[in-house]
Amino acid sequence: MEAINNFLLLLDSYLGSAAYFPYILLGVGIFFTLYLGFPQIRFFGHAWKVVTGKFDKKGAEGDTTHFQALSTALSGTVGTGNIGGVALAIFLGGPAALFWMWVTAFLGMTTKFVEVTLSHKYRVKTEDGTMAGGPMYYMDRRLNMKWLAVIFAVATIISSFGTGNMPQINNIAQSMEMSFGFDPMIVGGVLAILLALVIIGGITRIAAVTSKIVPIMGALYVLGSLSVILYNVDQIGSSFAAIFMDAFTGSAATGGFLGATFAYAFNRGVNRGLFSNEAGQGSAPIAHASAKADEPVSEGMVSILEPFIDTIIICTLTGLVILSSGVWSQKHENTFSRTDLDIVAGHYSDAEPADREALYHYLNDTKQNTIEKFNGTIQVRDGRPVSNGYTMLHARSVAENVRFIVAGEDPYTGVLRIENGQLKKEDIVIVGDSLIHSAALTAKAFSMGFLGPAGEYIVPISLMLFAFSTAIAWSYYGDRAVVYLFGQRGVMPYRIIYVAGFFVASFADTTLVWTLSYVAIVLMTLPNLLGIFLLRREMKDTVKAYWQDFDAEQSKNSDK
């Protein structure tokens, strides 16, 4: 299992984690933004009118309204990335990461407009009378590249488990256990039953549910965020200043945060931006293909709103909560994760400028790094280390008030062996003060507002709603990919496996599936970006024809 996981991580290093990937993603967005004349700005107002149904026509084919299609797609994008993903991006790249998430979203508004329009244009009606669409259909029906469509469809099925299913319920179960003490298996069982009741009804029931969940969870999260932002309103100006200044000068070292290189902040911001709004990945077009519309461009207009709502609004709120509260650069007591632990040779303090600079180069792996990993032993008495000659780093910060615990809550006494910066004894629990990240950081930030400590509960509740709705939406994406590959007969077996996987992941290790999804996401994104680029001229002509027909229709109506 470990060998497979390591192979997938190696493969990902040549795909999604490779230096070229963010540039391809942004490059396509920049090209279409210029090629189509900034549609995310010019069509923004029109998009809101379309989604409200102002231009709906009776008898248009489809399964859902514009708003329901938007809600389904949003439920697939608004998930753990909006809560823990933003916190992780800021933790790794500093405030500058939020800036690059904005850039990704702005350009992604155009990318999504293109991919949704083309996918809607080449959708088909299935055996049961419902619509099926997505990049695999324009790849097959228009580009005659069935092999590329198959790659995309297979990657979509894998991603439905690795992005929308297993990690989502795993996060929900862990969050419910930590916040309320609920048994993960019970949480998984209850939500698996609810998931089955929703997805068994197909897109009609999925759209009906998501159109109710999305506004409720959005309103809850916005109000909770404002309770922190307004409480720390005096810090808003400095938060925005940090975002913009760090984006162009390199992330500044603040408090326990030791800074990040420009490349680090750029890569983390762009990659988290894609993970959050999925623009270019080709997933949302599958949901939009179900919309009742005769003009594909009209549904493309609706999709422009997705990255705006998902990233520019919700992710920004999360970022401002974290930055204005100040918790992102403060150390908090927590149980150390072995994956975030690193022990280096020598004594360093983040209070000393020279040490901070040395640690900056070490953590960002620059050519100026002179720090080496520690090899040796640590003497511990009553849980406290008494030997010297090393510095313990946790979560990219110098750990303080470190205690070693064994057998529940008993302080450890003895000698600990360290090899290549890692503690070898597996049954030791380490507790201390360090930076925190992901959902834990967001939860801590929510406690720094008008609601006080009770504000932390906003995160697990929002996480449950966000993640569950994501699982619902991705079940439909996988569903349509199965229809493309195997026909209608494959749908029910897929749904059964999807629900079973959802339950098992509530208490099982999902590391391998999550790693596999890194690869699958890129195997969706790269073919999709290639496909829409090859159809660039058709896209431009389709948009031009839409406006000609729209203007003619409006003129006709005004003459009546």
PDB file of N, CA, C and O in Angstrom, residues 381-450:
ATOM      1  N   ARG A 381      12.663  13.847  30.825  1.00  0.00           N
ATOM      2  CA  ARG A 381      12.364  13.561  32.220  1.00  0.00           C
ATOM      3  C   ARG A 381      10.987  14.154  32.562  1.00  0.00           C
ATOM      4  O   ARG A 381      10.768  15.345  32.387  1.00  0.00           O
ATOM      5  N   ASP A 382      10.084  13.298  33.040  1.00  0.00           N
ATOM      6  CA  ASP A 382       8.720  13.729  33.385  1.00  0.00           C
ATOM      7  C   ASP A 382       8.054  14.474  32.224  1.00  0.00           C
ATOM      8  O   ASP A 382       7.367  15.481  32.419  1.00  0.00           O
ATOM      9  N   GLY A 383       8.279  13.971  31.032  1.00  0.00           N
ATOM     10  CA  GLY A 383       7.631  14.532  29.856  1.00  0.00           C
ATOM     11  C   GLY A 383       8.346  15.702  29.224  1.00  0.00           C
ATOM     12  O   GLY A 383       8.003  16.118  28.115  1.00  0.00           O
ATOM     13  N   ARG A 384       9.352  16.253  29.903  1.00  0.00           N
ATOM     14  CA  ARG A 384      10.035  17.439  29.393  1.00  0.00           C
ATOM     15  C   ARG A 384      11.427  17.085  28.874  1.00  0.00           C
ATOM     16  O   ARG A 384      12.174  16.361  29.530  1.00  0.00           O
ATOM     17  N   PRO A 385      11.798  17.592  27.685  1.00  0.00           N
ATOM     18  CA  PRO A 385      13.146  17.328  27.176  1.00  0.00           C
ATOM     19  C   PRO A 385      14.184  18.099  27.984  1.00  0.00           C
ATOM     20  O   PRO A 385      13.989  19.265  28.322  1.00  0.00           O
ATOM     21  N   VAL A 386      15.283  17.435  28.312  1.00  0.00           N
ATOM     22  CA  VAL A 386      16.328  18.092  29.098  1.00  0.00           C
ATOM     23  C   VAL A 386      17.642  18.195  28.325  1.00  0.00           C
ATOM     24  O   VAL A 386      18.546  18.915  28.739  1.00  0.00           O
ATOM     25  N   SER A 387      17.794  17.468  27.243  1.00  0.00           N
ATOM     26  CA  SER A 387      19.011  17.560  26.436  1.00  0.00           C
ATOM     27  C   SER A 387      18.891  18.710  25.434  1.00  0.00           C
ATOM     28  O   SER A 387      17.814  19.208  25.151  1.00  0.00           O
ATOM     29  N   ASN A 388      20.039  19.143  24.897  1.00  0.00           N
ATOM     30  CA  ASN A 388      20.060  20.286  23.997  1.00  0.00           C
ATOM     31  C   ASN A 388      20.713  19.898  22.676  1.00  0.00           C
ATOM     32  O   ASN A 388      20.974  18.723  22.426  1.00  0.00           O
ATOM     33  N   GLY A 389      20.992  20.893  21.847  1.00  0.00           N
ATOM     34  CA  GLY A 389      21.674  20.623  20.592  1.00  0.00           C
ATOM     35  C   GLY A 389      20.752  20.414  19.416  1.00  0.00           C
ATOM     36  O   GLY A 389      21.193  19.996  18.348  1.00  0.00           O
ATOM     37  N   TYR A 390      19.484  20.682  19.580  1.00  0.00           N
ATOM     38  CA  TYR A 390      18.510  20.499  18.497  1.00  0.00           C
ATOM     39  C   TYR A 390      17.398  21.538  18.646  1.00  0.00           C
ATOM     40  O   TYR A 390      17.253  22.188  19.689  1.00  0.00           O
ATOM     41  N   THR A 391      16.601  21.694  17.591  1.00  0.00           N
ATOM     42  CA  THR A 391      15.406  22.541  17.621  1.00  0.00           C
ATOM     43  C   THR A 391      14.257  21.746  17.023  1.00  0.00           C
ATOM     44  O   THR A 391      14.388  21.174  15.937  1.00  0.00           O
ATOM     45  N   MET A 392      13.155  21.708  17.727  1.00  0.00           N
ATOM     46  CA  MET A 392      11.995  20.980  17.231  1.00  0.00           C
ATOM     47  C   MET A 392      11.079  21.940  16.468  1.00  0.00           C
ATOM     48  O   MET A 392      10.639  22.953  17.011  1.00  0.00           O
ATOM     49  N   LEU A 393      10.833  21.611  15.218  1.00  0.00           N
ATOM     50  CA  LEU A 393       9.923  22.393  14.384  1.00  0.00           C
ATOM     51  C   LEU A 393       8.627  21.608  14.205  1.00  0.00           C
ATOM     52  O   LEU A 393       8.650  20.406  13.955  1.00  0.00           O
ATOM     53  N   HIS A 394       7.520  22.302  14.352  1.00  0.00           N
ATOM     54  CA  HIS A 394       6.229  21.681  14.061  1.00  0.00           C
ATOM     55  C   HIS A 394       5.369  22.674  13.305  1.00  0.00           C
ATOM     56  O   HIS A 394       5.271  23.843  13.668  1.00  0.00           O
ATOM     57  N   ALA A 395       4.751  22.217  12.242  1.00  0.00           N
ATOM     58  CA  ALA A 395       3.902  23.071  11.412  1.00  0.00           C
ATOM     59  C   ALA A 395       4.658  24.329  10.989  1.00  0.00           C
ATOM     60  O   ALA A 395       4.175  25.448  11.122  1.00  0.00           O
ATOM     61  N   ARG A 396       5.892  24.124  10.522  1.00  0.00           N
ATOM     62  CA  ARG A 396       6.729  25.210   9.991  1.00  0.00           C
ATOM     63  C   ARG A 396       6.974  26.327  10.999  1.00  0.00           C
ATOM     64  O   ARG A 396       7.065  27.497  10.644  1.00  0.00           O
ATOM     65  N   SER A 397       7.077  25.974  12.281  1.00  0.00           N
ATOM     66  CA  SER A 397       7.361  26.955  13.333  1.00  0.00           C
ATOM     67  C   SER A 397       8.180  26.298  14.433  1.00  0.00           C
ATOM     68  O   SER A 397       8.179  25.069  14.569  1.00  0.00           O
ATOM     69  N   VAL A 398       8.873  27.100  15.218  1.00  0.00           N
ATOM     70  CA  VAL A 398       9.649  26.581  16.336  1.00  0.00           C
ATOM     71  C   VAL A 398       8.690  26.189  17.459  1.00  0.00           C
ATOM     72  O   VAL A 398       7.934  27.012  17.963  1.00  0.00           O
ATOM     73  N   ALA A 399       8.721  24.914  17.825  1.00  0.00           N
ATOM     74  CA  ALA A 399       7.809  24.408  18.858  1.00  0.00           C
ATOM     75  C   ALA A 399       8.253  24.882  20.244  1.00  0.00           C
ATOM     76  O   ALA A 399       9.447  24.972  20.535  1.00  0.00           O
ATOM     77  N   GLU A 400       7.288  25.172  21.096  1.00  0.00           N
ATOM     78  CA  GLU A 400       7.559  25.621  22.462  1.00  0.00           C
ATOM     79  C   GLU A 400       6.728  24.811  23.447  1.00  0.00           C
ATOM     80  O   GLU A 400       5.713  24.215  23.076  1.00  0.00           O
ATOM     81  N   ASN A 401       7.171  24.803  24.722  1.00  0.00           N
ATOM     82  CA  ASN A 401       6.454  24.097  25.799  1.00  0.00           C
ATOM     83  C   ASN A 401       6.145  22.644  25.417  1.00  0.00           C
ATOM     84  O   ASN A 401       5.036  22.147  25.605  1.00  0.00           O
ATOM     85  N   VAL A 402       7.144  21.979  24.861  1.00  0.00           N
ATOM     86  CA  VAL A 402       6.956  20.619  24.359  1.00  0.00           C
ATOM     87  C   VAL A 402       6.882  19.607  25.504  1.00  0.00           C
ATOM     88  O   VAL A 402       7.666  19.664  26.463  1.00  0.00           O
ATOM     89  N   ARG A 403       5.912  18.680  25.415  1.00  0.00           N
ATOM     90  CA  ARG A 403       5.778  17.593  26.376  1.00  0.00           C
ATOM     91  C   ARG A 403       5.618  16.278  25.620  1.00  0.00           C
ATOM     92  O   ARG A 403       4.917  16.213  24.609  1.00  0.00           O
ATOM     93  N   PHE A 404       6.275  15.229  26.149  1.00  0.00           N
ATOM     94  CA  PHE A 404       6.190  13.897  25.564  1.00  0.00           C
ATOM     95  C   PHE A 404       5.311  13.032  26.468  1.00  0.00           C
ATOM     96  O   PHE A 404       5.568  12.927  27.676  1.00  0.00           O
ATOM     97  N   ILE A 405       4.288  12.420  25.873  1.00  0.00           N
ATOM     98  CA  ILE A 405       3.298  11.675  26.649  1.00  0.00           C
ATOM     99  C   ILE A 405       3.194  10.254  26.103  1.00  0.00           C
ATOM    100  O   ILE A 405       3.252  10.023  24.894  1.00  0.00           O
ATOM    101  N   VAL A 406       3.016   9.294  26.998  1.00  0.00           N
ATOM    102  CA  VAL A 406       2.878   7.895  26.607  1.00  0.00           C
ATOM    103  C   VAL A 406       1.781   7.268  27.446  1.00  0.00           C
ATOM    104  O   VAL A 406       1.479   7.727  28.549  1.00  0.00           O
ATOM    105  N   ALA A 407       1.155   6.216  26.906  1.00  0.00           N
ATOM    106  CA  ALA A 407       0.107   5.483  27.636  1.00  0.00           C
ATOM    107  C   ALA A 407      -0.997   6.415  28.118  1.00  0.00           C
ATOM    108  O   ALA A 407      -1.285   6.535  29.302  1.00  0.00           O
ATOM    109  N   GLY A 408      -1.603   7.105  27.204  1.00  0.00           N
ATOM    110  CA  GLY A 408      -2.708   7.994  27.557  1.00  0.00           C
ATOM    111  C   GLY A 408      -2.213   9.366  27.932  1.00  0.00           C
ATOM    112  O   GLY A 408      -1.901  10.182  27.077  1.00  0.00           O
ATOM    113  N   GLU A 409      -2.108   9.653  29.230  1.00  0.00           N
ATOM    114  CA  GLU A 409      -1.698  10.981  29.683  1.00  0.00           C
ATOM    115  C   GLU A 409      -0.481  10.924  30.601  1.00  0.00           C
ATOM    116  O   GLU A 409      -0.196  11.879  31.324  1.00  0.00           O
ATOM    117  N   ASP A 410       0.266   9.820  30.605  1.00  0.00           N
ATOM    118  CA  ASP A 410       1.435   9.689  31.474  1.00  0.00           C
ATOM    119  C   ASP A 410       2.644  10.361  30.841  1.00  0.00           C
ATOM    120  O   ASP A 410       2.990  10.077  29.681  1.00  0.00           O
ATOM    121  N   PRO A 411       3.338  11.235  31.574  1.00  0.00           N
ATOM    122  CA  PRO A 411       4.558  11.855  31.049  1.00  0.00           C
ATOM    123  C   PRO A 411       5.626  10.800  30.818  1.00  0.00           C
ATOM    124  O   PRO A 411       5.794   9.878  31.626  1.00  0.00           O
ATOM    125  N   TYR A 412       6.336  10.942  29.711  1.00  0.00           N
ATOM    126  CA  TYR A 412       7.360   9.965  29.355  1.00  0.00           C
ATOM    127  C   TYR A 412       8.687  10.333  30.006  1.00  0.00           C
ATOM    128  O   TYR A 412       9.051  11.516  30.109  1.00  0.00           O
ATOM    129  N   THR A 413       9.425   9.330  30.459  1.00  0.00           N
ATOM    130  CA  THR A 413      10.781   9.506  30.969  1.00  0.00           C
ATOM    131  C   THR A 413      11.675   8.478  30.300  1.00  0.00           C
ATOM    132  O   THR A 413      11.356   7.280  30.285  1.00  0.00           O
ATOM    133  N   GLY A 414      12.791   8.947  29.738  1.00  0.00           N
ATOM    134  CA  GLY A 414      13.704   8.032  29.059  1.00  0.00           C
ATOM    135  C   GLY A 414      14.454   8.723  27.947  1.00  0.00           C
ATOM    136  O   GLY A 414      14.541   9.955  27.897  1.00  0.00           O
ATOM    137  N   VAL A 415      14.974   7.932  27.045  1.00  0.00           N
ATOM    138  CA  VAL A 415      15.766   8.450  25.927  1.00  0.00           C
ATOM    139  C   VAL A 415      15.026   8.171  24.617  1.00  0.00           C
ATOM    140  O   VAL A 415      14.557   7.053  24.386  1.00  0.00           O
ATOM    141  N   LEU A 416      14.943   9.184  23.771  1.00  0.00           N
ATOM    142  CA  LEU A 416      14.269   9.054  22.478  1.00  0.00           C
ATOM    143  C   LEU A 416      15.292   9.163  21.357  1.00  0.00           C
ATOM    144  O   LEU A 416      16.142  10.068  21.354  1.00  0.00           O
ATOM    145  N   ARG A 417      15.211   8.253  20.396  1.00  0.00           N
ATOM    146  CA  ARG A 417      16.139   8.243  19.272  1.00  0.00           C
ATOM    147  C   ARG A 417      15.555   9.025  18.099  1.00  0.00           C
ATOM    148  O   ARG A 417      14.400   8.845  17.726  1.00  0.00           O
ATOM    149  N   ILE A 418      16.385   9.890  17.516  1.00  0.00           N
ATOM    150  CA  ILE A 418      15.977  10.710  16.378  1.00  0.00           C
ATOM    151  C   ILE A 418      16.848  10.356  15.184  1.00  0.00           C
ATOM    152  O   ILE A 418      18.077  10.376  15.266  1.00  0.00           O
ATOM    153  N   GLU A 419      16.205  10.015  14.058  1.00  0.00           N
ATOM    154  CA  GLU A 419      16.933   9.703  12.828  1.00  0.00           C
ATOM    155  C   GLU A 419      16.412  10.584  11.702  1.00  0.00           C
ATOM    156  O   GLU A 419      15.213  10.608  11.419  1.00  0.00           O
ATOM    157  N   ASN A 420      17.334  11.316  11.090  1.00  0.00           N
ATOM    158  CA  ASN A 420      16.999  12.191   9.965  1.00  0.00           C
ATOM    159  C   ASN A 420      15.851  13.140  10.305  1.00  0.00           C
ATOM    160  O   ASN A 420      14.947  13.383   9.511  1.00  0.00           O
ATOM    161  N   GLY A 421      15.901  13.657  11.550  1.00  0.00           N
ATOM    162  CA  GLY A 421      14.924  14.646  11.970  1.00  0.00           C
ATOM    163  C   GLY A 421      13.592  14.104  12.416  1.00  0.00           C
ATOM    164  O   GLY A 421      12.676  14.872  12.705  1.00  0.00           O
ATOM    165  N   GLN A 422      13.454  12.768  12.484  1.00  0.00           N
ATOM    166  CA  GLN A 422      12.167  12.166  12.842  1.00  0.00           C
ATOM    167  C   GLN A 422      12.278  11.309  14.097  1.00  0.00           C
ATOM    168  O   GLN A 422      13.259  10.585  14.294  1.00  0.00           O
ATOM    169  N   LEU A 423      11.256  11.384  14.941  1.00  0.00           N
ATOM    170  CA  LEU A 423      11.180  10.570  16.153  1.00  0.00           C
ATOM    171  C   LEU A 423      10.814   9.140  15.770  1.00  0.00           C
ATOM    172  O   LEU A 423       9.830   8.910  15.062  1.00  0.00           O
ATOM    173  N   LYS A 424      11.609   8.166  16.249  1.00  0.00           N
ATOM    174  CA  LYS A 424      11.403   6.783  15.849  1.00  0.00           C
ATOM    175  C   LYS A 424      10.373   6.051  16.711  1.00  0.00           C
ATOM    176  O   LYS A 424       9.733   5.126  16.263  1.00  0.00           O
ATOM    177  N   LYS A 425      10.220   6.443  17.957  1.00  0.00           N
ATOM    178  CA  LYS A 425       9.300   5.745  18.861  1.00  0.00           C
ATOM    179  C   LYS A 425       7.863   6.109  18.495  1.00  0.00           C
ATOM    180  O   LYS A 425       7.465   7.272  18.550  1.00  0.00           O
ATOM    181  N   GLU A 426       7.062   5.124  18.108  1.00  0.00           N
ATOM    182  CA  GLU A 426       5.739   5.369  17.544  1.00  0.00           C
ATOM    183  C   GLU A 426       4.663   5.664  18.588  1.00  0.00           C
ATOM    184  O   GLU A 426       3.666   6.327  18.288  1.00  0.00           O
ATOM    185  N   ASP A 427       4.808   5.155  19.830  1.00  0.00           N
ATOM    186  CA  ASP A 427       3.730   5.282  20.807  1.00  0.00           C
ATOM    187  C   ASP A 427       3.815   6.552  21.634  1.00  0.00           C
ATOM    188  O   ASP A 427       3.114   6.713  22.629  1.00  0.00           O
ATOM    189  N   ILE A 428       4.671   7.489  21.240  1.00  0.00           N
ATOM    190  CA  ILE A 428       4.821   8.756  21.950  1.00  0.00           C
ATOM    191  C   ILE A 428       3.895   9.807  21.329  1.00  0.00           C
ATOM    192  O   ILE A 428       3.863   9.986  20.114  1.00  0.00           O
ATOM    193  N   VAL A 429       3.161  10.499  22.172  1.00  0.00           N
ATOM    194  CA  VAL A 429       2.334  11.631  21.739  1.00  0.00           C
ATOM    195  C   VAL A 429       3.050  12.912  22.168  1.00  0.00           C
ATOM    196  O   VAL A 429       3.480  13.038  23.314  1.00  0.00           O
ATOM    197  N   ILE A 430       3.195  13.849  21.246  1.00  0.00           N
ATOM    198  CA  ILE A 430       3.884  15.111  21.535  1.00  0.00           C
ATOM    199  C   ILE A 430       2.868  16.243  21.552  1.00  0.00           C
ATOM    200  O   ILE A 430       2.080  16.408  20.616  1.00  0.00           O
ATOM    201  N   VAL A 431       2.881  17.009  22.616  1.00  0.00           N
ATOM    202  CA  VAL A 431       1.988  18.155  22.780  1.00  0.00           C
ATOM    203  C   VAL A 431       2.838  19.395  22.996  1.00  0.00           C
ATOM    204  O   VAL A 431       3.875  19.338  23.665  1.00  0.00           O
ATOM    205  N   GLY A 432       2.431  20.506  22.437  1.00  0.00           N
ATOM    206  CA  GLY A 432       3.180  21.743  22.631  1.00  0.00           C
ATOM    207  C   GLY A 432       2.527  22.901  21.911  1.00  0.00           C
ATOM    208  O   GLY A 432       1.409  22.781  21.380  1.00  0.00           O
ATOM    209  N   ASP A 433       3.225  24.028  21.886  1.00  0.00           N
ATOM    210  CA  ASP A 433       2.730  25.232  21.222  1.00  0.00           C
ATOM    211  C   ASP A 433       3.417  25.380  19.864  1.00  0.00           C
ATOM    212  O   ASP A 433       4.647  25.327  19.775  1.00  0.00           O
ATOM    213  N   SER A 434       2.619  25.569  18.818  1.00  0.00           N
ATOM    214  CA  SER A 434       3.159  25.795  17.473  1.00  0.00           C
ATOM    215  C   SER A 434       2.062  26.419  16.629  1.00  0.00           C
ATOM    216  O   SER A 434       0.925  26.589  17.086  1.00  0.00           O
ATOM    217  N   LEU A 435       2.414  26.757  15.402  1.00  0.00           N
ATOM    218  CA  LEU A 435       1.375  27.190  14.470  1.00  0.00           C
ATOM    219  C   LEU A 435       0.426  26.019  14.211  1.00  0.00           C
ATOM    220  O   LEU A 435       0.785  24.858  14.393  1.00  0.00           O
ATOM    221  N   ILE A 436      -0.780  26.322  13.784  1.00  0.00           N
ATOM    222  CA  ILE A 436      -1.742  25.294  13.388  1.00  0.00           C
ATOM    223  C   ILE A 436      -2.222  25.617  11.981  1.00  0.00           C
ATOM    224  O   ILE A 436      -2.003  26.726  11.476  1.00  0.00           O
ATOM    225  N   HIS A 437      -2.849  24.670  11.336  1.00  0.00           N
ATOM    226  CA  HIS A 437      -3.280  24.915   9.957  1.00  0.00           C
ATOM    227  C   HIS A 437      -4.559  24.156   9.648  1.00  0.00           C
ATOM    228  O   HIS A 437      -5.138  23.478  10.507  1.00  0.00           O
ATOM    229  N   SER A 438      -5.010  24.303   8.414  1.00  0.00           N
ATOM    230  CA  SER A 438      -6.221  23.646   7.898  1.00  0.00           C
ATOM    231  C   SER A 438      -7.444  24.012   8.735  1.00  0.00           C
ATOM    232  O   SER A 438      -7.525  25.128   9.236  1.00  0.00           O
ATOM    233  N   ALA A 439      -8.384  23.084   8.891  1.00  0.00           N
ATOM    234  CA  ALA A 439      -9.650  23.402   9.560  1.00  0.00           C
ATOM    235  C   ALA A 439      -9.448  23.837  11.007  1.00  0.00           C
ATOM    236  O   ALA A 439     -10.218  24.658  11.530  1.00  0.00           O
ATOM    237  N   ALA A 440      -8.414  23.314  11.674  1.00  0.00           N
ATOM    238  CA  ALA A 440      -8.140  23.700  13.064  1.00  0.00           C
ATOM    239  C   ALA A 440      -7.820  25.180  13.158  1.00  0.00           C
ATOM    240  O   ALA A 440      -8.234  25.866  14.123  1.00  0.00           O
ATOM    241  N   LEU A 441      -7.090  25.711  12.181  1.00  0.00           N
ATOM    242  CA  LEU A 441      -6.767  27.136  12.159  1.00  0.00           C
ATOM    243  C   LEU A 441      -8.024  27.971  11.937  1.00  0.00           C
ATOM    244  O   LEU A 441      -8.240  28.984  12.616  1.00  0.00           O
ATOM    245  N   THR A 442      -8.863  27.552  11.010  1.00  0.00           N
ATOM    246  CA  THR A 442     -10.111  28.274  10.753  1.00  0.00           C
ATOM    247  C   THR A 442     -11.005  28.262  11.985  1.00  0.00           C
ATOM    248  O   THR A 442     -11.613  29.281  12.336  1.00  0.00           O
ATOM    249  N   ALA A 443     -11.108  27.114  12.654  1.00  0.00           N
ATOM    250  CA  ALA A 443     -11.933  27.019  13.864  1.00  0.00           C
ATOM    251  C   ALA A 443     -11.433  27.957  14.951  1.00  0.00           C
ATOM    252  O   ALA A 443     -12.224  28.640  15.616  1.00  0.00           O
ATOM    253  N   LYS A 444     -10.114  28.005  15.142  1.00  0.00           N
ATOM    254  CA  LYS A 444      -9.540  28.905  16.143  1.00  0.00           C
ATOM    255  C   LYS A 444      -9.835  30.360  15.802  1.00  0.00           C
ATOM    256  O   LYS A 444     -10.153  31.177  16.680  1.00  0.00           O
ATOM    257  N   ALA A 445      -9.771  30.697  14.525  1.00  0.00           N
ATOM    258  CA  ALA A 445     -10.051  32.068  14.097  1.00  0.00           C
ATOM    259  C   ALA A 445     -11.503  32.454  14.372  1.00  0.00           C
ATOM    260  O   ALA A 445     -11.790  33.589  14.756  1.00  0.00           O
ATOM    261  N   PHE A 446     -12.419  31.508  14.187  1.00  0.00           N
ATOM    262  CA  PHE A 446     -13.834  31.803  14.425  1.00  0.00           C
ATOM    263  C   PHE A 446     -14.138  32.026  15.911  1.00  0.00           C
ATOM    264  O   PHE A 446     -15.204  32.535  16.247  1.00  0.00           O
ATOM    265  N   SER A 447     -13.227  31.644  16.774  1.00  0.00           N
ATOM    266  CA  SER A 447     -13.439  31.883  18.209  1.00  0.00           C
ATOM    267  C   SER A 447     -13.012  33.286  18.616  1.00  0.00           C
ATOM    268  O   SER A 447     -13.185  33.677  19.769  1.00  0.00           O
ATOM    269  N   MET A 448     -12.436  34.049  17.672  1.00  0.00           N
ATOM    270  CA  MET A 448     -11.916  35.379  17.968  1.00  0.00           C
ATOM    271  C   MET A 448     -12.875  36.480  17.516  1.00  0.00           C
ATOM    272  O   MET A 448     -12.453  37.504  16.990  1.00  0.00           O
ATOM    273  N   GLY A 449     -14.173  36.248  17.691  1.00  0.00           N
ATOM    274  CA  GLY A 449     -15.164  37.234  17.270  1.00  0.00           C
ATOM    275  C   GLY A 449     -16.210  37.479  18.333  1.00  0.00           C
ATOM    276  O   GLY A 449     -15.998  37.193  19.521  1.00  0.00           O
ATOM    277  N   PHE A 450     -17.351  38.007  17.921  1.00  0.00           N
ATOM    278  CA  PHE A 450     -18.426  38.329  18.858  1.00  0.00           C
ATOM    279  C   PHE A 450     -18.947  37.096  19.588  1.00  0.00           C
ATOM    280  O   PHE A 450     -19.421  37.190  20.718  1.00  0.00           O
TER     281      PHE A 450
END
